[in-house]
Amino acid sequence: MRLLCALAIGSFALPLAAYATDPHSYAQPDQVRVTHLDLDLKIDFPHKQLDGVATLKLDWKDPKAQALVLDTRDLKIAKVEAVDGAGKASVLKYALAPADKQLGSKLTIQAPQHPAQVRIAYVTAPTASGLQWLAPAQTADKKAPFMFSQSESIHARSWVPLQDSPAIRFTYSAHVTAPKNVRVAMSALNDAKHALDGDFRFDQPHPIPSYLLAVAAGDIAVQETGPRSAVYAEPSVVGKAAKEFEDTEKLIAATEQLYGPYAWGRYDLLVLPPSFPFGGMENPNMTFATPTVLVGDKSLVSLVSHELAHSWSGNLVTSAAWRDIWLNEGFTTYVQGRITEAVYGKALADEEALLSARDLQKHIGEMPENSQKLAPEPHGVDADDTLSDVAYTKGSWFLRTLEQRFGRSTFDTYLKGYFAHFAFQSIDTEQMLEYLKANLFDKNPGKMDWAEVKAWVYEPGIPKNAPLPASPRFDAIDKERAGFLGGSLAADKLDAKGWNTQEWMYFLDGLPDAAPLDKLQQLDAAWHLTGTPNAEIGMRWYSHAIAAGDKAVWSAAAEHMTRIGRLYLTTPLYRAFVKTPEGLAYAEQVYAKARAGYHPMTQDAVQRIIDKAKHPAAKKPAK
């Protein structure tokens, strides 16, 4: 990463000194960079491990460099070798440092002769933070085991020894062996017609960062949804998923119209079991997606818009460090809204933007000040913690502000140029701002003061003049909710029969944190919210009902928490339960039963909620 501490943009000197290395990686890319990965994996379901051989092609930058330093976490290293141009191998000395809780173990390989390639044989741990192993009973069809990876943010190092930093991009090829009748998929070009013979090969010709390295294996069927898209899912799910995502080609075409050609060839979707901790993961060529968006009415397919948008913002142009993750998520959330608007209409796009904005307005003040900034001070922030609503919502809100000030046509031209200029590169906030100043502000003077940019990017909170879209339907819901809470409108008289998912979300989000129990019981009697199959509605409903003391919903809430491992849809219910001693005890019971089906990230998040409730520490002042 180039040094920017002395750079001035316009009249403003950048307040953050750039850092030469990623604080979340041991890698030393100024000395040597990995440019290609050849990966050989054997999937061992009984032992919940990958037997791997990773061959790294190297570009030595510093003639005085003595070692290759890699990131690992809980890997058992069997052998390290140098490989010369003729394929001859020679053993290299290496040292695996004691594990750091956040960063894992630094692997230092002595390589003073600067070999062109280094080959590492290793085995993953059953508890690898970037892998989840599911028994047949934990899958939708209950017939075969399932395994999938989740490398973002710094979890690729738990299943491949590599330079695990978004600043370092590499191409890869892979050979994966698995039991027969198991399909393997990766973040590369996938063959929907591949025989289930236990032998799979993949190629990713575009340079990607390590967090986009992905693999999955299980009883997976395939159904085409377009000329360059297909849905992969368990056999009982694939038909429903293909129907829900049948507009994928329309979404790709709409994005190309806005921001230029889709660079990756195919765009396929893999619908994972419910334990997947996120809504979606934008792995190149193969988005990994949660089944919680399969509600039958396409109301939650903005997830596809979001992950597809990453093909431009994130995968094509990537944040160089986790401190800059808003360059991925903020830009992507903005592009997601534009895709949704183009395919499903402005009203839905505006509703989704308003939902996110209102939620951020409500909660941003609870965050430490550094966490409220788009570009926070980098040290002292865990990589996973950077993936907050600030990156997504405040980042996209900033871009919508730019669109409003400069005009949509002008801003579209700028953004299309931005994606083309930085294609297949990893950049930081300061590089983005330098390009913004030269290609939007300088070419269109008088539209916006640069001081406002500084406030958006480097100051906490949300600027007071941040624009919000209008939503007549949300305005009507505000009146209905006020009438219901005030007693002038009965629950069964709410005009809610035509509400879509977003409108129910908005209604529930606007209820008081401590809503009256009798009001919630009336609402449930009229609209049957307990037991809803819609997880977005369920999460909100159960959180309110638990907070109000409605024990009648506890068993249904527990079913929701056990069935779904997506962090965003599960942890709010745990937080609601642990606020009372009886609820805390019940939450511990639910977690004891649900834990085995959760991803390691979800396990960690839930355990922290329970531990904090059991052992509350003195509140620390916000920094």
mmCIF file of C-alpha atoms in Angstrom, residues 287-519:
data_model
loop_
_atom_site.group_PDB
_atom_site.id
_atom_site.type_symbol
_atom_site.label_atom_id
_atom_site.label_comp_id
_atom_site.label_asym_id
_atom_site.label_seq_id
_atom_site.Cartn_x
_atom_site.Cartn_y
_atom_site.Cartn_z
ATOM 1 C CA THR A 287 -22.425 -16.261 -4.607
ATOM 2 C CA PHE A 288 -23.074 -18.206 -1.399
ATOM 3 C CA ALA A 289 -26.582 -17.314 -0.166
ATOM 4 C CA THR A 290 -28.803 -17.894 2.844
ATOM 5 C CA PRO A 291 -32.082 -19.796 2.385
ATOM 6 C CA THR A 292 -33.814 -17.209 4.600
ATOM 7 C CA VAL A 293 -34.499 -15.079 1.507
ATOM 8 C CA LEU A 294 -36.629 -17.818 -0.075
ATOM 9 C CA VAL A 295 -40.019 -16.437 0.961
ATOM 10 C CA GLY A 296 -41.851 -17.103 -2.301
ATOM 11 C CA ASP A 297 -42.587 -13.535 -3.443
ATOM 12 C CA LYS A 298 -39.131 -12.240 -4.453
ATOM 13 C CA SER A 299 -39.420 -9.583 -1.756
ATOM 14 C CA LEU A 300 -35.938 -10.322 -0.442
ATOM 15 C CA VAL A 301 -34.096 -10.826 -3.732
ATOM 16 C CA SER A 302 -32.285 -7.553 -3.130
ATOM 17 C CA LEU A 303 -29.761 -9.937 -1.575
ATOM 18 C CA VAL A 304 -28.980 -11.090 -5.123
ATOM 19 C CA SER A 305 -28.780 -7.472 -6.262
ATOM 20 C CA HIS A 306 -26.302 -6.830 -3.447
ATOM 21 C CA GLU A 307 -24.068 -9.829 -4.061
ATOM 22 C CA LEU A 308 -24.185 -9.290 -7.826
ATOM 23 C CA ALA A 309 -23.231 -5.630 -7.318
ATOM 24 C CA HIS A 310 -20.075 -6.874 -5.586
ATOM 25 C CA SER A 311 -18.948 -8.150 -8.990
ATOM 26 C CA TRP A 312 -18.150 -4.490 -9.656
ATOM 27 C CA SER A 313 -17.678 -2.989 -6.170
ATOM 28 C CA GLY A 314 -15.635 -5.339 -4.011
ATOM 29 C CA ASN A 315 -14.588 -8.112 -6.335
ATOM 30 C CA LEU A 316 -13.495 -5.915 -9.254
ATOM 31 C CA VAL A 317 -12.411 -2.912 -7.146
ATOM 32 C CA THR A 318 -11.465 -4.085 -3.664
ATOM 33 C CA SER A 319 -10.723 -2.354 -0.373
ATOM 34 C CA ALA A 320 -7.032 -2.783 0.399
ATOM 35 C CA ALA A 321 -7.595 -3.278 4.141
ATOM 36 C CA TRP A 322 -10.525 -3.960 6.449
ATOM 37 C CA ARG A 323 -10.396 -0.352 7.647
ATOM 38 C CA ASP A 324 -11.502 0.570 4.089
ATOM 39 C CA ILE A 325 -14.288 -2.019 3.800
ATOM 40 C CA TRP A 326 -16.859 0.690 3.096
ATOM 41 C CA LEU A 327 -15.330 0.867 -0.395
ATOM 42 C CA ASN A 328 -16.765 -2.634 -0.840
ATOM 43 C CA GLU A 329 -19.962 -2.539 1.147
ATOM 44 C CA GLY A 330 -21.021 1.101 0.843
ATOM 45 C CA PHE A 331 -20.508 1.167 -2.915
ATOM 46 C CA THR A 332 -22.223 -2.205 -3.254
ATOM 47 C CA THR A 333 -25.255 -1.145 -1.224
ATOM 48 C CA TYR A 334 -25.580 1.935 -3.425
ATOM 49 C CA VAL A 335 -25.332 -0.166 -6.609
ATOM 50 C CA GLN A 336 -27.782 -2.686 -5.106
ATOM 51 C CA GLY A 337 -30.357 0.083 -4.803
ATOM 52 C CA ARG A 338 -29.848 1.104 -8.405
ATOM 53 C CA ILE A 339 -30.277 -2.510 -9.591
ATOM 54 C CA THR A 340 -33.405 -2.984 -7.478
ATOM 55 C CA GLU A 341 -34.832 0.259 -8.825
ATOM 56 C CA ALA A 342 -34.116 -0.726 -12.435
ATOM 57 C CA VAL A 343 -35.723 -4.176 -12.151
ATOM 58 C CA TYR A 344 -38.353 -3.854 -9.382
ATOM 59 C CA GLY A 345 -39.087 -0.123 -9.214
ATOM 60 C CA LYS A 346 -38.076 2.990 -7.321
ATOM 61 C CA ALA A 347 -40.618 2.514 -4.529
ATOM 62 C CA LEU A 348 -39.033 -0.751 -3.355
ATOM 63 C CA ALA A 349 -35.494 0.654 -3.650
ATOM 64 C CA ASP A 350 -36.490 3.713 -1.608
ATOM 65 C CA GLU A 351 -38.176 1.582 1.052
ATOM 66 C CA GLU A 352 -35.052 -0.535 1.484
ATOM 67 C CA ALA A 353 -32.825 2.557 1.688
ATOM 68 C CA LEU A 354 -35.116 4.130 4.279
ATOM 69 C CA LEU A 355 -35.233 0.979 6.418
ATOM 70 C CA SER A 356 -31.449 0.891 6.607
ATOM 71 C CA ALA A 357 -31.080 4.633 7.169
ATOM 72 C CA ARG A 358 -33.627 4.783 9.978
ATOM 73 C CA ASP A 359 -32.030 1.815 11.715
ATOM 74 C CA LEU A 360 -28.577 3.392 11.505
ATOM 75 C CA GLN A 361 -29.915 6.708 12.810
ATOM 76 C CA LYS A 362 -31.363 4.864 15.785
ATOM 77 C CA HIS A 363 -28.241 2.933 16.713
ATOM 78 C CA ILE A 364 -25.138 4.780 15.495
ATOM 79 C CA GLY A 365 -24.909 6.829 18.683
ATOM 80 C CA GLU A 366 -24.450 3.623 20.675
ATOM 81 C CA MET A 367 -21.200 2.845 18.837
ATOM 82 C CA PRO A 368 -17.716 4.047 19.823
ATOM 83 C CA GLU A 369 -16.904 7.199 17.862
ATOM 84 C CA ASN A 370 -14.146 5.523 15.855
ATOM 85 C CA SER A 371 -16.611 2.855 14.708
ATOM 86 C CA GLN A 372 -18.979 5.562 13.442
ATOM 87 C CA LYS A 373 -16.465 6.695 10.805
ATOM 88 C CA LEU A 374 -16.382 5.349 7.270
ATOM 89 C CA ALA A 375 -12.586 5.287 7.484
ATOM 90 C CA PRO A 376 -11.792 4.611 11.143
ATOM 91 C CA GLU A 377 -8.356 4.620 12.728
ATOM 92 C CA PRO A 378 -7.178 1.159 11.605
ATOM 93 C CA HIS A 379 -5.457 -0.223 14.676
ATOM 94 C CA GLY A 380 -7.453 -1.670 17.534
ATOM 95 C CA VAL A 381 -10.440 -2.655 15.366
ATOM 96 C CA ASP A 382 -10.994 -6.373 14.715
ATOM 97 C CA ALA A 383 -11.383 -7.246 11.052
ATOM 98 C CA ASP A 384 -14.807 -8.856 11.546
ATOM 99 C CA ASP A 385 -16.029 -5.778 13.444
ATOM 100 C CA THR A 386 -15.469 -3.513 10.434
ATOM 101 C CA LEU A 387 -18.414 -5.202 8.689
ATOM 102 C CA SER A 388 -20.970 -3.005 10.414
ATOM 103 C CA ASP A 389 -23.985 -0.989 9.299
ATOM 104 C CA VAL A 390 -21.691 2.029 9.064
ATOM 105 C CA ALA A 391 -19.804 0.524 6.124
ATOM 106 C CA TYR A 392 -23.010 -0.527 4.367
ATOM 107 C CA THR A 393 -25.548 2.162 5.182
ATOM 108 C CA LYS A 394 -23.487 5.269 5.876
ATOM 109 C CA GLY A 395 -21.298 4.434 2.886
ATOM 110 C CA SER A 396 -24.227 4.089 0.478
ATOM 111 C CA TRP A 397 -25.877 7.159 2.001
ATOM 112 C CA PHE A 398 -22.753 9.175 1.194
ATOM 113 C CA LEU A 399 -22.897 7.999 -2.424
ATOM 114 C CA ARG A 400 -26.601 8.833 -2.687
ATOM 115 C CA THR A 401 -25.662 12.321 -1.442
ATOM 116 C CA LEU A 402 -23.088 12.627 -4.213
ATOM 117 C CA GLU A 403 -25.686 11.484 -6.752
ATOM 118 C CA GLN A 404 -28.147 14.090 -5.508
ATOM 119 C CA ARG A 405 -25.621 16.933 -5.595
ATOM 120 C CA PHE A 406 -23.996 16.172 -8.944
ATOM 121 C CA GLY A 407 -26.997 14.645 -10.729
ATOM 122 C CA ARG A 408 -27.564 10.996 -11.546
ATOM 123 C CA SER A 409 -26.205 11.102 -15.088
ATOM 124 C CA THR A 410 -22.965 12.805 -14.043
ATOM 125 C CA PHE A 411 -22.502 10.514 -11.073
ATOM 126 C CA ASP A 412 -23.177 7.382 -13.159
ATOM 127 C CA THR A 413 -20.479 8.440 -15.630
ATOM 128 C CA TYR A 414 -18.068 8.999 -12.759
ATOM 129 C CA LEU A 415 -18.839 5.644 -11.109
ATOM 130 C CA LYS A 416 -18.558 3.684 -14.346
ATOM 131 C CA GLY A 417 -15.149 5.289 -14.886
ATOM 132 C CA TYR A 418 -14.118 4.505 -11.310
ATOM 133 C CA PHE A 419 -14.837 0.789 -11.766
ATOM 134 C CA ALA A 420 -12.947 0.720 -15.059
ATOM 135 C CA HIS A 421 -9.968 2.703 -13.739
ATOM 136 C CA PHE A 422 -9.390 0.502 -10.664
ATOM 137 C CA ALA A 423 -10.498 -2.845 -12.160
ATOM 138 C CA PHE A 424 -8.821 -5.863 -10.503
ATOM 139 C CA GLN A 425 -7.003 -3.601 -8.024
ATOM 140 C CA SER A 426 -7.135 -3.192 -4.255
ATOM 141 C CA ILE A 427 -7.265 0.441 -3.122
ATOM 142 C CA ASP A 428 -7.640 2.432 0.072
ATOM 143 C CA THR A 429 -9.941 5.275 1.041
ATOM 144 C CA GLU A 430 -7.380 7.928 0.168
ATOM 145 C CA GLN A 431 -6.914 6.585 -3.366
ATOM 146 C CA MET A 432 -10.678 6.608 -3.841
ATOM 147 C CA LEU A 433 -10.878 10.210 -2.595
ATOM 148 C CA GLU A 434 -8.026 11.307 -4.832
ATOM 149 C CA TYR A 435 -9.897 9.895 -7.839
ATOM 150 C CA LEU A 436 -13.173 11.417 -6.618
ATOM 151 C CA LYS A 437 -11.610 14.863 -6.311
ATOM 152 C CA ALA A 438 -9.986 14.765 -9.752
ATOM 153 C CA ASN A 439 -12.832 13.159 -11.696
ATOM 154 C CA LEU A 440 -16.032 14.424 -10.067
ATOM 155 C CA PHE A 441 -15.384 17.543 -7.981
ATOM 156 C CA ASP A 442 -12.784 19.242 -10.174
ATOM 157 C CA LYS A 443 -14.759 18.545 -13.330
ATOM 158 C CA ASN A 444 -18.039 19.776 -11.819
ATOM 159 C CA PRO A 445 -17.161 22.668 -9.496
ATOM 160 C CA GLY A 446 -19.610 24.319 -7.127
ATOM 161 C CA LYS A 447 -21.853 21.310 -6.551
ATOM 162 C CA MET A 448 -20.604 20.279 -3.116
ATOM 163 C CA ASP A 449 -18.066 21.544 -0.608
ATOM 164 C CA TRP A 450 -15.095 19.233 -0.026
ATOM 165 C CA ALA A 451 -15.456 19.787 3.709
ATOM 166 C CA GLU A 452 -18.667 17.779 3.502
ATOM 167 C CA VAL A 453 -16.698 14.842 2.107
ATOM 168 C CA LYS A 454 -14.319 15.049 5.059
ATOM 169 C CA ALA A 455 -17.283 14.980 7.436
ATOM 170 C CA TRP A 456 -18.837 11.930 5.775
ATOM 171 C CA VAL A 457 -15.623 9.925 5.663
ATOM 172 C CA TYR A 458 -13.609 10.916 8.723
ATOM 173 C CA GLU A 459 -16.126 12.198 11.269
ATOM 174 C CA PRO A 460 -18.471 10.160 13.505
ATOM 175 C CA GLY A 461 -22.231 10.218 13.109
ATOM 176 C CA ILE A 462 -24.335 11.176 10.112
ATOM 177 C CA PRO A 463 -24.256 14.706 8.660
ATOM 178 C CA LYS A 464 -27.392 16.671 9.502
ATOM 179 C CA ASN A 465 -28.113 17.450 5.849
ATOM 180 C CA ALA A 466 -27.965 13.802 4.731
ATOM 181 C CA PRO A 467 -30.791 13.334 2.191
ATOM 182 C CA LEU A 468 -33.478 10.676 2.600
ATOM 183 C CA PRO A 469 -35.828 9.369 -0.090
ATOM 184 C CA ALA A 470 -39.570 9.859 0.300
ATOM 185 C CA SER A 471 -41.927 6.904 0.708
ATOM 186 C CA PRO A 472 -45.674 7.636 0.707
ATOM 187 C CA ARG A 473 -46.391 4.046 1.774
ATOM 188 C CA PHE A 474 -44.081 4.358 4.775
ATOM 189 C CA ASP A 475 -45.728 7.682 5.640
ATOM 190 C CA ALA A 476 -49.113 5.919 5.637
ATOM 191 C CA ILE A 477 -47.712 3.142 7.840
ATOM 192 C CA ASP A 478 -46.450 5.744 10.311
ATOM 193 C CA LYS A 479 -50.018 7.015 10.667
ATOM 194 C CA GLU A 480 -51.418 3.493 11.032
ATOM 195 C CA ARG A 481 -48.865 2.599 13.687
ATOM 196 C CA ALA A 482 -49.571 5.802 15.615
ATOM 197 C CA GLY A 483 -53.298 5.108 15.508
ATOM 198 C CA PHE A 484 -52.801 1.539 16.682
ATOM 199 C CA LEU A 485 -50.530 2.527 19.567
ATOM 200 C CA GLY A 486 -52.758 5.455 20.501
ATOM 201 C CA GLY A 487 -55.885 3.290 20.647
ATOM 202 C CA SER A 488 -57.826 4.852 17.753
ATOM 203 C CA LEU A 489 -57.174 1.933 15.385
ATOM 204 C CA ALA A 490 -57.701 -1.721 16.300
ATOM 205 C CA ALA A 491 -55.059 -4.249 15.273
ATOM 206 C CA ASP A 492 -57.427 -6.040 12.890
ATOM 207 C CA LYS A 493 -58.274 -2.720 11.206
ATOM 208 C CA LEU A 494 -54.703 -2.059 10.102
ATOM 209 C CA ASP A 495 -54.562 -1.785 6.317
ATOM 210 C CA ALA A 496 -51.841 -4.440 6.237
ATOM 211 C CA LYS A 497 -53.192 -7.079 3.848
ATOM 212 C CA GLY A 498 -51.178 -5.619 0.997
ATOM 213 C CA TRP A 499 -48.010 -4.868 2.930
ATOM 214 C CA ASN A 500 -44.859 -6.361 1.472
ATOM 215 C CA THR A 501 -42.003 -7.681 3.610
ATOM 216 C CA GLN A 502 -40.281 -4.294 3.772
ATOM 217 C CA GLU A 503 -43.473 -2.591 4.936
ATOM 218 C CA TRP A 504 -44.004 -5.101 7.730
ATOM 219 C CA MET A 505 -40.349 -4.595 8.681
ATOM 220 C CA TYR A 506 -40.897 -0.841 8.800
ATOM 221 C CA PHE A 507 -44.049 -1.165 10.903
ATOM 222 C CA LEU A 508 -42.322 -3.424 13.425
ATOM 223 C CA ASP A 509 -39.105 -1.366 13.487
ATOM 224 C CA GLY A 510 -41.157 1.665 14.491
ATOM 225 C CA LEU A 511 -42.753 0.053 17.541
ATOM 226 C CA PRO A 512 -41.435 1.230 20.915
ATOM 227 C CA ASP A 513 -38.556 -0.781 22.364
ATOM 228 C CA ALA A 514 -40.853 -1.629 25.266
ATOM 229 C CA ALA A 515 -44.195 -1.992 23.500
ATOM 230 C CA PRO A 516 -47.252 -2.739 25.685
ATOM 231 C CA LEU A 517 -47.863 -6.478 25.979
ATOM 232 C CA ASP A 518 -51.597 -6.187 25.336
ATOM 233 C CA LYS A 519 -50.950 -4.302 22.080
#
